Short mmCIF file of C-alpha atoms in Angstrom, two decimals:
data_model
loop_
_atom_site.label_atom_id
_atom_site.label_comp_id
_atom_site.label_asym_id
_atom_site.label_seq_id
_atom_site.Cartn_x
_atom_site.Cartn_y
_atom_site.Cartn_z
CA MET K 667 0.09 -0.16 0.04
CA LEU K 668 2.74 2.44 1.11
CA ASN K 669 4.41 1.89 -2.71
CA ILE K 670 1.15 3.23 -4.42
CA ARG K 671 2.16 4.78 -7.70
CA THR K 672 -1.06 4.53 -9.69
CA VAL K 673 -4.17 6.10 -8.68
CA ALA K 674 -7.49 5.85 -10.24
CA VAL K 675 -10.38 7.99 -9.60
CA ILE K 676 -14.06 6.89 -11.31
CA GLY K 677 -16.01 9.88 -11.75
CA SER K 678 -14.77 13.60 -12.86
CA GLY K 679 -17.59 15.65 -11.46
CA THR K 680 -16.52 18.11 -8.40
CA MET K 681 -15.09 15.59 -6.01
CA GLY K 682 -13.73 13.16 -8.51
CA ALA K 683 -11.66 15.81 -9.84
CA GLY K 684 -10.46 17.37 -6.45
CA ILE K 685 -9.34 13.92 -5.54
CA ALA K 686 -7.68 13.35 -8.56
CA GLU K 687 -5.71 16.78 -8.26
CA VAL K 688 -4.82 15.69 -4.68
CA ALA K 689 -3.29 12.50 -5.92
CA ALA K 690 -1.46 14.08 -8.94
CA SER K 691 0.14 16.98 -6.58
CA HIS K 692 1.33 14.15 -4.41
CA GLY K 693 3.61 12.46 -7.14
CA HIS K 694 0.69 9.81 -8.41
CA GLN K 695 0.13 9.01 -12.16
CA VAL K 696 -3.94 9.44 -11.91
CA LEU K 697 -6.16 7.45 -14.25
CA ILE K 698 -9.83 9.44 -14.42
CA TYR K 699 -12.43 7.29 -15.22
CA ASP K 700 -15.54 8.62 -16.82
CA ILE K 701 -18.22 7.00 -19.07
CA ALA K 702 -18.40 10.64 -20.86
CA SER K 703 -15.24 11.57 -22.02
CA ASP K 704 -16.18 15.55 -22.16
CA ALA K 705 -17.16 15.26 -18.41
CA ILE K 706 -13.37 14.15 -18.03
CA SER K 707 -11.99 16.94 -20.45
CA ARG K 708 -13.74 19.46 -17.92
CA ALA K 709 -12.63 17.73 -15.21
CA ILE K 710 -8.79 18.41 -16.35
CA ASP K 711 -9.62 21.92 -17.73
CA GLY K 712 -10.79 23.03 -13.99
CA ILE K 713 -7.76 21.24 -12.32
CA ARG K 714 -5.82 23.48 -15.12
CA GLN K 715 -7.20 26.90 -14.01
CA ARG K 716 -6.88 26.21 -10.36
CA LEU K 717 -3.19 25.29 -10.75
CA ALA K 718 -2.66 28.35 -13.16
CA SER K 719 -4.55 30.41 -10.21
CA ARG K 720 -1.78 29.07 -8.00
CA VAL K 721 1.06 29.68 -10.23
CA THR K 722 -0.51 33.72 -10.30
CA ARG K 723 -0.32 33.87 -6.76
CA GLY K 724 3.20 32.51 -6.42
CA LYS K 725 1.34 29.66 -4.41
CA LEU K 726 3.13 26.81 -7.28
CA SER K 727 5.89 27.21 -9.74
CA ALA K 728 4.83 26.84 -13.48
CA ASP K 729 7.17 23.79 -13.62
CA ALA K 730 5.39 22.11 -10.91
CA GLY K 731 1.95 22.80 -12.26
CA SER K 732 2.99 21.07 -15.43
CA GLN K 733 4.48 18.12 -14.25
CA ILE K 734 0.99 17.50 -11.90
CA LEU K 735 -0.95 18.11 -15.02
CA GLY K 736 1.02 15.69 -16.81
CA ARG K 737 0.09 12.75 -14.29
CA LEU K 738 -3.24 13.20 -15.30
CA VAL K 739 -4.80 10.44 -17.72
CA PRO K 740 -8.31 10.37 -19.32
CA VAL K 741 -9.48 6.97 -19.33
CA THR K 742 -12.98 5.96 -20.73
CA ASP K 743 -12.14 1.99 -20.60
CA ILE K 744 -12.52 0.64 -17.73
CA GLU K 745 -10.61 -2.35 -18.36
CA ALA K 746 -7.73 0.12 -18.00
CA LEU K 747 -8.15 0.29 -14.28
CA SER K 748 -6.70 -2.57 -13.73
CA ALA K 749 -3.03 -0.80 -13.82
CA ALA K 750 -3.79 0.90 -10.28
CA ASP K 751 -2.93 0.05 -7.18
CA LEU K 752 -5.72 2.23 -5.66
CA VAL K 753 -8.97 3.14 -6.85
CA ILE K 754 -11.23 5.82 -5.23
CA GLU K 755 -14.90 5.94 -6.48
CA ALA K 756 -16.65 9.18 -6.83
CA ALA K 757 -19.51 8.43 -8.52
CA SER K 758 -23.34 8.38 -8.18
CA GLU K 759 -24.58 8.28 -4.57
CA ARG K 760 -26.61 4.99 -5.07
CA LEU K 761 -25.88 1.82 -3.42
CA GLU K 762 -26.70 -0.41 -6.47
CA VAL K 763 -24.87 1.54 -8.78
CA LYS K 764 -21.84 1.19 -6.34
CA LYS K 765 -22.44 -2.56 -5.85
CA ALA K 766 -22.59 -3.26 -9.59
CA LEU K 767 -19.22 -1.05 -10.38
CA PHE K 768 -17.47 -2.67 -7.23
CA ALA K 769 -18.29 -6.01 -8.52
CA GLN K 770 -16.88 -5.48 -11.78
CA LEU K 771 -13.58 -3.74 -10.28
CA ALA K 772 -13.13 -6.69 -8.28
CA GLU K 773 -12.90 -8.97 -11.51
CA ILE K 774 -10.72 -6.27 -13.66
CA CYS K 775 -8.13 -5.80 -10.88
CA PRO K 776 -5.52 -8.01 -9.14
CA PRO K 777 -6.71 -8.76 -5.57
CA GLN K 778 -3.64 -6.45 -4.02
CA THR K 779 -5.73 -3.36 -5.48
CA VAL K 780 -7.35 -1.44 -2.87
CA LEU K 781 -11.07 -0.42 -3.76
CA THR K 782 -12.58 2.63 -2.15
CA SER K 783 -15.26 4.72 -2.13
CA ASN K 784 -15.84 8.53 -1.47
CA THR K 785 -19.38 7.82 -0.45
CA SER K 786 -20.75 10.04 2.30
CA SER K 787 -23.12 8.07 3.79
CA ILE K 788 -23.57 4.55 1.97
CA SER K 789 -22.50 1.51 3.83
CA VAL K 790 -19.31 0.32 2.53
CA THR K 791 -20.06 -3.43 4.11
CA ALA K 792 -23.20 -3.07 1.35
CA ILE K 793 -20.55 -2.19 -1.37
CA ALA K 794 -18.63 -4.67 -0.31
CA ALA K 795 -20.98 -7.58 -0.30
CA ASP K 796 -20.56 -8.72 -3.79
CA VAL K 797 -16.37 -8.49 -4.12
CA HIS K 798 -14.15 -10.94 -4.58
CA HIS K 799 -11.53 -10.29 -1.46
CA PRO K 800 -13.92 -7.86 0.63
CA GLU K 801 -11.04 -7.24 2.95
CA ARG K 802 -9.77 -4.72 0.61
CA VAL K 803 -12.82 -2.65 -0.03
CA ALA K 804 -12.85 0.60 2.58
CA GLY K 805 -14.45 4.15 2.27
CA LEU K 806 -12.06 7.07 1.88
CA HIS K 807 -14.40 10.22 2.35
CA PHE K 808 -12.97 13.37 1.42
CA PHE K 809 -14.56 16.75 2.00
CA ASN K 810 -15.72 19.65 -0.60
CA PRO K 811 -13.26 21.05 -2.09
CA ALA K 812 -10.87 17.91 -1.74
CA PRO K 813 -7.81 19.90 -2.34
CA VAL K 814 -8.05 22.28 0.39
CA MET K 815 -10.30 20.32 3.42
CA LYS K 816 -7.94 18.62 5.44
CA LEU K 817 -10.19 15.69 6.76
CA VAL K 818 -10.62 12.48 5.24
CA GLU K 819 -12.85 9.43 7.06
CA VAL K 820 -11.30 6.29 6.63
CA VAL K 821 -14.18 3.84 6.95
CA SER K 822 -14.22 0.09 7.74
CA GLY K 823 -16.79 -2.44 6.88
CA LEU K 824 -17.51 -5.56 8.24
CA ALA K 825 -15.13 -7.27 6.35
CA THR K 826 -12.28 -4.43 5.91
CA SER K 827 -8.73 -5.66 6.52
CA PRO K 828 -7.53 -3.68 9.40
CA GLU K 829 -3.99 -3.15 7.78
CA VAL K 830 -5.82 -1.50 4.51
CA ALA K 831 -7.61 0.91 6.98
CA ASP K 832 -4.11 1.54 8.69
CA ALA K 833 -2.25 1.99 4.89
CA LEU K 834 -5.24 4.33 3.85
CA CYS K 835 -4.76 6.33 7.08
CA GLU K 836 -0.63 6.83 6.21
CA LEU K 837 -1.50 7.55 2.30
CA ALA K 838 -4.03 10.00 3.50
CA LEU K 839 -1.27 11.95 6.31
CA ASN K 840 1.21 11.90 3.30
CA TRP K 841 -0.98 13.44 0.82
CA GLY K 842 -1.27 16.33 3.99
CA LYS K 843 -4.71 15.05 5.43
CA GLN K 844 -6.08 14.55 8.56
CA PRO K 845 -7.21 10.92 8.44
CA VAL K 846 -10.16 9.64 11.23
CA ARG K 847 -11.03 6.08 11.48
CA CYS K 848 -14.87 5.00 11.99
CA GLN K 849 -16.83 2.15 11.38
CA SER K 850 -19.64 1.80 8.42
CA THR K 851 -22.61 3.24 10.09
CA PRO K 852 -24.91 5.55 8.42
CA GLY K 853 -23.51 9.23 7.93
CA PHE K 854 -20.05 7.88 9.38
CA ILE K 855 -19.21 10.72 11.78
CA VAL K 856 -19.78 13.86 10.40
CA ASN K 857 -22.80 13.41 8.25
CA ARG K 858 -24.29 11.66 11.54
CA VAL K 859 -23.00 14.29 14.08
CA ALA K 860 -23.81 17.16 12.28
CA ARG K 861 -27.61 16.30 11.71
CA PRO K 862 -28.72 18.11 14.82
CA PHE K 863 -27.02 21.14 13.42
CA TYR K 864 -29.32 21.17 10.76
CA SER K 865 -32.75 19.77 12.63
CA GLU K 866 -33.07 21.99 15.13
CA ALA K 867 -32.53 25.18 13.09
CA TRP K 868 -35.64 23.65 10.78
CA ARG K 869 -37.40 23.10 13.69
CA ALA K 870 -37.31 26.37 15.04
CA LEU K 871 -38.35 28.03 11.16
CA GLU K 872 -41.18 25.32 11.19
CA GLU K 873 -42.17 26.42 14.58
CA GLN K 874 -42.14 30.07 13.42
CA VAL K 875 -39.88 31.15 16.44
CA ALA K 876 -37.75 33.37 14.64
CA PRO K 877 -36.64 34.71 11.03
CA PRO K 878 -34.03 32.79 9.39
CA GLU K 879 -31.43 35.41 9.86
CA VAL K 880 -32.31 35.53 13.51
CA ILE K 881 -31.84 31.74 13.86
CA ASP K 882 -28.20 32.09 11.94
CA ALA K 883 -26.85 34.54 13.55
CA ALA K 884 -27.57 33.13 16.92
CA LEU K 885 -25.63 30.15 15.95
CA ARG K 886 -22.81 31.92 14.29
CA GLU K 887 -22.33 35.17 16.84
CA GLY K 888 -23.87 33.40 20.09
CA GLY K 889 -22.51 29.53 19.31
CA GLY K 890 -19.28 30.49 17.54
CA PHE K 891 -20.03 28.59 14.35
CA PRO K 892 -18.59 29.83 11.30
CA MET K 893 -21.96 29.85 9.19
CA GLY K 894 -25.38 29.44 10.65
CA PRO K 895 -27.37 26.42 9.85
CA LEU K 896 -30.05 27.56 7.34
CA GLU K 897 -27.34 29.83 5.37
CA LEU K 898 -25.08 26.63 5.45
CA THR K 899 -27.79 24.61 3.79
CA ASP K 900 -28.12 27.12 1.03
CA MET K 901 -24.67 26.91 0.32
CA ILE K 902 -24.36 23.02 0.07
CA GLY K 903 -27.39 23.15 -1.85
CA GLN K 904 -31.02 22.09 -0.40
CA ASP K 905 -31.25 19.19 -2.33
CA VAL K 906 -28.05 17.40 -1.40
CA ASN K 907 -28.67 18.44 2.56
CA PHE K 908 -31.80 17.49 2.43
CA ALA K 909 -30.93 13.96 0.57
CA VAL K 910 -28.17 13.03 2.80
CA THR K 911 -30.76 13.85 5.92
CA CYS K 912 -33.13 11.43 4.36
CA SER K 913 -30.61 8.72 3.74
CA VAL K 914 -29.32 9.01 7.23
CA PHE K 915 -33.14 8.99 8.45
CA ASN K 916 -34.22 5.86 6.35
CA ALA K 917 -30.87 4.02 7.48
CA PHE K 918 -31.60 4.29 11.11
CA TRP K 919 -35.11 3.08 10.36
CA GLN K 920 -37.06 6.33 10.95
CA GLU K 921 -35.32 7.38 14.41
CA ARG K 922 -36.65 10.38 15.29
CA ARG K 923 -33.41 12.45 15.94
CA PHE K 924 -32.72 12.47 12.22
CA LEU K 925 -36.37 13.13 11.06
CA PRO K 926 -36.29 15.15 7.88
CA SER K 927 -37.86 18.66 7.58
CA LEU K 928 -41.11 19.51 5.79
CA VAL K 929 -40.01 23.16 4.99
CA GLN K 930 -36.88 21.66 3.48
CA GLN K 931 -38.79 19.41 1.34
CA GLU K 932 -40.66 22.28 0.06
CA LEU K 933 -38.14 24.28 -0.44
CA VAL K 934 -36.74 21.28 -3.19
CA LEU K 935 -39.45 20.58 -4.63
CA ALA K 936 -39.96 24.32 -5.76
CA GLY K 937 -36.54 23.87 -6.85
CA ARG K 938 -35.42 26.80 -4.53
CA LEU K 939 -31.97 24.92 -4.23
CA GLY K 940 -30.08 27.78 -2.64
CA LYS K 941 -27.32 29.83 -3.91
CA LYS K 942 -26.85 27.54 -6.80
CA SER K 943 -30.28 28.33 -8.06
CA GLY K 944 -30.36 31.82 -7.10
CA LYS K 945 -33.05 31.01 -3.98
CA GLY K 946 -33.34 28.83 -1.03
CA VAL K 947 -34.22 30.04 2.36
CA TYR K 948 -32.63 33.46 1.41
CA ASP K 949 -32.64 34.99 -1.92
CA TRP K 950 -29.20 35.16 -3.20
CA GLN K 951 -29.69 37.48 -6.05
CA GLY K 952 -30.82 40.19 -3.63
CA ASP K 953 -29.81 41.59 -0.27
CA LYS K 954 -29.81 39.14 2.52
CA PRO K 955 -32.08 40.59 5.52
CA ASP K 956 -30.36 42.17 8.98
CA VAL K 957 -31.43 40.79 12.06
CA GLN K 958 -33.94 43.16 13.92
CA TRP K 959 -32.06 43.84 17.05
CA VAL K 960 -34.04 45.54 19.97
CA GLU K 961 -33.76 49.27 19.94
CA SER K 962 -31.72 50.71 22.85
CA VAL K 963 -33.92 51.23 25.86
CA GLU K 964 -33.17 54.28 27.29
CA ASP K 965 -32.09 55.13 30.76
CA SER K 966 -35.25 56.59 31.85
CA TYR K 967 -35.70 53.79 34.10
CA SER K 968 -34.75 54.06 37.56
CA PRO K 969 -31.34 52.55 39.00
CA MET K 970 -31.71 48.79 38.94
CA ARG K 971 -31.03 46.41 41.93
CA VAL K 972 -28.96 43.72 40.38
CA GLU K 973 -28.04 40.78 42.32
CA ARG K 974 -26.10 37.58 40.62
CA ARG K 975 -26.81 34.24 42.47
CA ARG K 976 -24.95 31.52 43.03
CA ASP K 977 -27.40 29.35 41.11
CA GLY K 978 -26.92 31.18 38.09
CA VAL K 979 -29.88 33.45 38.34
CA THR K 980 -29.98 37.15 37.96
CA GLU K 981 -32.25 38.76 39.53
CA ILE K 982 -32.62 42.56 38.17
CA ASP K 983 -35.26 43.75 40.63
CA ASP K 984 -38.26 41.54 40.28
CA VAL K 985 -37.41 40.45 37.42
CA TYR K 986 -35.72 36.87 36.89
CA LEU K 987 -32.90 36.44 34.04
CA ILE K 988 -31.80 32.73 33.89
CA GLU K 989 -29.78 30.99 31.26
CA THR K 990 -32.27 28.16 29.61
CA GLN K 991 -32.15 24.72 30.81
CA GLY K 992 -34.68 23.64 28.42
CA GLU K 993 -37.96 25.22 30.14
CA THR K 994 -40.31 28.05 28.68
CA ALA K 995 -39.78 31.43 30.55
CA GLN K 996 -43.67 30.94 31.08
CA ALA K 997 -42.97 27.78 32.87
CA LEU K 998 -40.47 29.22 35.05
CA ALA K 999 -42.51 32.14 35.64
CA LEU K 1000 -45.59 30.27 37.15
CA ARG K 1001 -43.14 28.33 39.41
CA LEU K 1002 -41.41 31.33 40.36
CA ASN K 1003 -44.55 33.69 40.45
CA GLY K 1004 -42.51 36.53 39.19
CA PRO K 1005 -41.74 37.83 35.68
CA VAL K 1006 -38.93 35.54 33.99
CA VAL K 1007 -36.92 36.46 30.99
CA VAL K 1008 -34.64 33.51 29.67
CA VAL K 1009 -31.41 33.63 27.97
CA ASP K 1010 -29.36 31.53 25.40
CA ARG K 1011 -25.70 30.91 25.68
CA ILE K 1012 -23.68 34.00 25.08
CA GLU K 1013 -20.24 33.35 23.90
CA ARG K 1014 -19.95 36.87 22.12
CA ASP K 1015 -22.02 39.77 22.39
CA VAL K 1016 -25.02 38.44 21.06
CA ALA K 1017 -27.78 37.73 23.48
CA VAL K 1018 -31.03 36.07 22.64
CA ILE K 1019 -33.81 36.19 24.72
CA ALA K 1020 -37.59 34.74 25.42
CA ALA K 1021 -39.80 36.22 27.64
CA ALA K 1022 -42.78 34.73 29.65
CA ALA K 1023 -46.22 35.90 28.23
CA SER K 1024 -47.55 37.29 31.39
CA ASN K 1025 -44.73 39.44 32.28
CA PRO K 1026 -45.27 43.08 32.27
CA HIS K 1027 -43.54 45.08 29.44
CA THR K 1028 -41.26 46.80 31.66
CA ALA K 1029 -40.11 43.87 33.10
CA THR K 1030 -38.51 42.57 29.75
CA GLN K 1031 -37.28 46.07 29.19
CA LYS K 1032 -35.15 45.78 32.61
CA VAL K 1033 -33.86 42.73 31.37
CA ILE K 1034 -33.11 44.15 27.77
CA ARG K 1035 -31.54 47.32 29.17
CA TYR K 1036 -29.62 45.38 31.72
CA LEU K 1037 -28.10 43.00 29.10
CA GLN K 1038 -27.28 46.45 26.56
CA GLN K 1039 -25.97 47.94 29.20
CA GLN K 1040 -23.16 44.72 29.42
CA GLY K 1041 -22.23 45.09 25.84
CA HIS K 1042 -24.77 43.00 24.20
CA ARG K 1043 -26.92 43.30 21.21
CA VAL K 1044 -30.30 41.86 22.13
CA VAL K 1045 -32.58 40.00 19.69
CA GLN K 1046 -36.03 38.65 21.33
CA ILE K 1047 -37.52 35.28 19.69
CA ALA K 1048 -40.72 33.76 20.63
CA ASP K 1049 -40.96 31.34 24.13
CA TYR K 1050 -38.73 28.39 23.05
CA PRO K 1051 -37.85 26.02 25.41
CA GLY K 1052 -33.98 25.57 25.05
CA LEU K 1053 -33.69 28.41 22.72
CA LEU K 1054 -31.48 28.03 19.95
CA VAL K 1055 -27.78 27.71 20.84
CA TRP K 1056 -28.15 25.68 24.06
CA ARG K 1057 -30.53 23.04 22.66
CA THR K 1058 -28.44 22.73 19.59
CA LEU K 1059 -25.58 21.96 21.41
CA ALA K 1060 -26.86 19.67 23.72
CA MET K 1061 -28.24 17.63 20.68
CA ILE K 1062 -25.04 17.78 18.92
CA ALA K 1063 -23.20 16.54 22.10
CA ASN K 1064 -25.78 13.77 22.77
CA GLU K 1065 -25.20 12.29 19.22
CA SER K 1066 -21.68 12.48 19.48
CA LEU K 1067 -21.64 10.46 22.45
CA ASP K 1068 -24.07 8.04 21.05
CA ALA K 1069 -21.64 7.17 18.26
CA LEU K 1070 -19.13 7.20 20.99
CA GLN K 1071 -20.68 4.44 22.56
CA LYS K 1072 -21.84 2.45 19.73
CA GLY K 1073 -18.04 2.17 18.62
CA VAL K 1074 -18.21 4.52 15.13
CA ALA K 1075 -15.22 6.30 16.42
CA SER K 1076 -12.95 6.94 18.89
CA GLU K 1077 -13.55 10.17 21.26
CA LYS K 1078 -10.56 12.25 19.66
CA ASP K 1079 -11.50 11.01 16.12
CA ILE K 1080 -14.98 12.55 16.69
CA ASP K 1081 -13.97 15.58 17.87
CA THR K 1082 -11.27 15.89 14.87
CA ALA K 1083 -13.41 15.17 12.49
CA MET K 1084 -16.17 17.76 13.64
CA ARG K 1085 -13.58 20.40 13.78
CA LEU K 1086 -11.81 19.79 10.12
CA GLY K 1087 -15.06 18.21 8.43
CA VAL K 1088 -17.50 21.10 9.44
CA ASN K 1089 -15.51 23.65 10.84
CA TYR K 1090 -17.00 23.22 14.57
CA PRO K 1091 -15.43 25.53 16.81
CA SER K 1092 -14.61 23.06 19.21
CA GLY K 1093 -15.12 18.92 19.13
CA PRO K 1094 -18.54 18.43 20.67
CA ILE K 1095 -17.34 16.09 23.27
CA ALA K 1096 -14.63 18.48 24.45
CA TRP K 1097 -17.36 21.06 24.58
CA GLY K 1098 -19.62 19.15 26.10
CA GLU K 1099 -16.88 18.83 28.85
CA ARG K 1100 -17.06 22.58 29.32
CA LEU K 1101 -20.49 22.83 29.28
CA GLY K 1102 -21.27 20.19 31.77
CA TRP K 1103 -22.80 16.89 31.32
CA GLN K 1104 -25.03 17.49 33.59
CA ARG K 1105 -26.81 20.79 32.31
CA LEU K 1106 -26.92 19.02 28.97
CA LEU K 1107 -28.86 16.37 30.30
CA THR K 1108 -30.99 18.28 32.12
CA LEU K 1109 -31.62 20.64 29.15
CA LEU K 1110 -32.30 17.42 26.71
CA GLU K 1111 -34.88 15.56 29.75
CA ASN K 1112 -36.71 19.14 29.98
CA LEU K 1113 -37.23 19.04 25.93
CA GLN K 1114 -38.47 15.55 25.85
CA ARG K 1115 -40.77 16.41 28.69
CA TYR K 1116 -41.93 19.65 26.87
CA TYR K 1117 -42.27 17.68 23.65
CA GLY K 1118 -43.18 14.05 24.82
CA GLU K 1119 -40.86 12.80 21.86
CA GLU K 1120 -38.10 10.10 21.37
CA ARG K 1121 -35.90 13.00 19.59
CA TYR K 1122 -34.90 14.70 22.65
CA ARG K 1123 -34.10 10.95 24.35
CA PRO K 1124 -30.50 11.40 26.26
CA CYS K 1125 -28.24 8.56 25.65
CA SER K 1126 -27.01 6.32 28.16
CA LEU K 1127 -23.24 7.61 27.93
CA LEU K 1128 -24.38 11.23 28.68
CA ARG K 1129 -26.46 9.93 31.60
CA GLN K 1130 -23.48 8.07 33.19
CA ARG K 1131 -21.15 11.14 32.48
CA ALA K 1132 -23.35 13.38 33.94
CA LEU K 1133 -23.36 10.81 36.92
CA LEU K 1134 -19.47 10.69 37.34
CA GLU K 1135 -19.30 14.90 36.84
CA SER K 1136 -22.10 14.98 39.84
CA SER K 1137 -19.91 12.33 42.24
CA TYR K 1138 -16.71 14.53 41.15
CA GLU K 1139 -18.17 17.65 42.10
CA SER K 1140 -19.45 16.28 45.42
#
């Protein structure tokens, strides 16, 4: 494996071309196979343009660029792939297509040829089922754009040889990538653990909790994510994102945590696929709407008495300001017999709040004034349990622990995958340690009680970690 000279890439779309560029840039002869010769020509032209851009910017010498192009060999006869030491399939995301293709490759290629798929969610075990020597079949999942993104998921099916997985990890390192190892389960690491980031945003939109620009700003500014979930689905393509969600949902036997969104389905049916079609959640042909921050509350009120209690509650005169733990402001107001405003997690200068319906207007205004005095921009949303950031973080951390408990990947690889694959500001398990497992457990239990749904069921490993955390503190 470590002496791979020739790499074959099947499929000359965006991912196939990017993978071919990576392999050629690291000295391999690359056979680019596609049933359409014009598609191969377009792929090589695209690589040529990217290399020329790097030469212009001084990132690559003209001679090195020419050598990379010289290693790209267009192939329209699949029999020619018998010369490859490694095959990377980046074709249609349909199981029946992949199974037929890999069975054909097993007949063409010698037994020592390693056969891999760039699939993002299809079972590697299923792909290898009809292959002679299935131990040589693995997943090698790059992220788009392949020449730029560091992460590669090395996926082992039921029959994949550990030596093959080891060698693919070493090859990825030699290509300047960061490999993570995982077992073949729906969505692998990234496309499984990332589902709540999208699904919680869609649910908030469905329930008309806030406009899309507010939901995105909360996760971006208050959660520290590089992009909000709704704008990210517009960038990915609503059809692509929806298809992955449906694939994971069905592969998990309709597990409610992965339930697709009817709102997203409507966008797909309407052809509003996001940036590539001009419209999605947002109109990309016009100006993106601005967040309507609460106007500054004038200092016309008398001085406020502020008491920060040890339990995390801030009393502002007769008003309770409480960081959300998954209950509505109204439920808390009834229990505490007083006005309540709940606030989402604040990491930067954005404060997302919700007020109890029974609050006097002046009570909510006091809280807004207090938060603005602390330097926060304030936006008010509907009284929504868990608000936007906290419930999303809790669901991501819960999904990460579920994947860890079920042996999908190691704790380190899960955190690495989410940082490098989707640019999360922190690995979700490391994040959970900092946020507090007991806090996350309480929030999810409150959400499950409120909705009466399995969707918010805490996994048993979260319960174990919360218990250990409590015993350490005591």
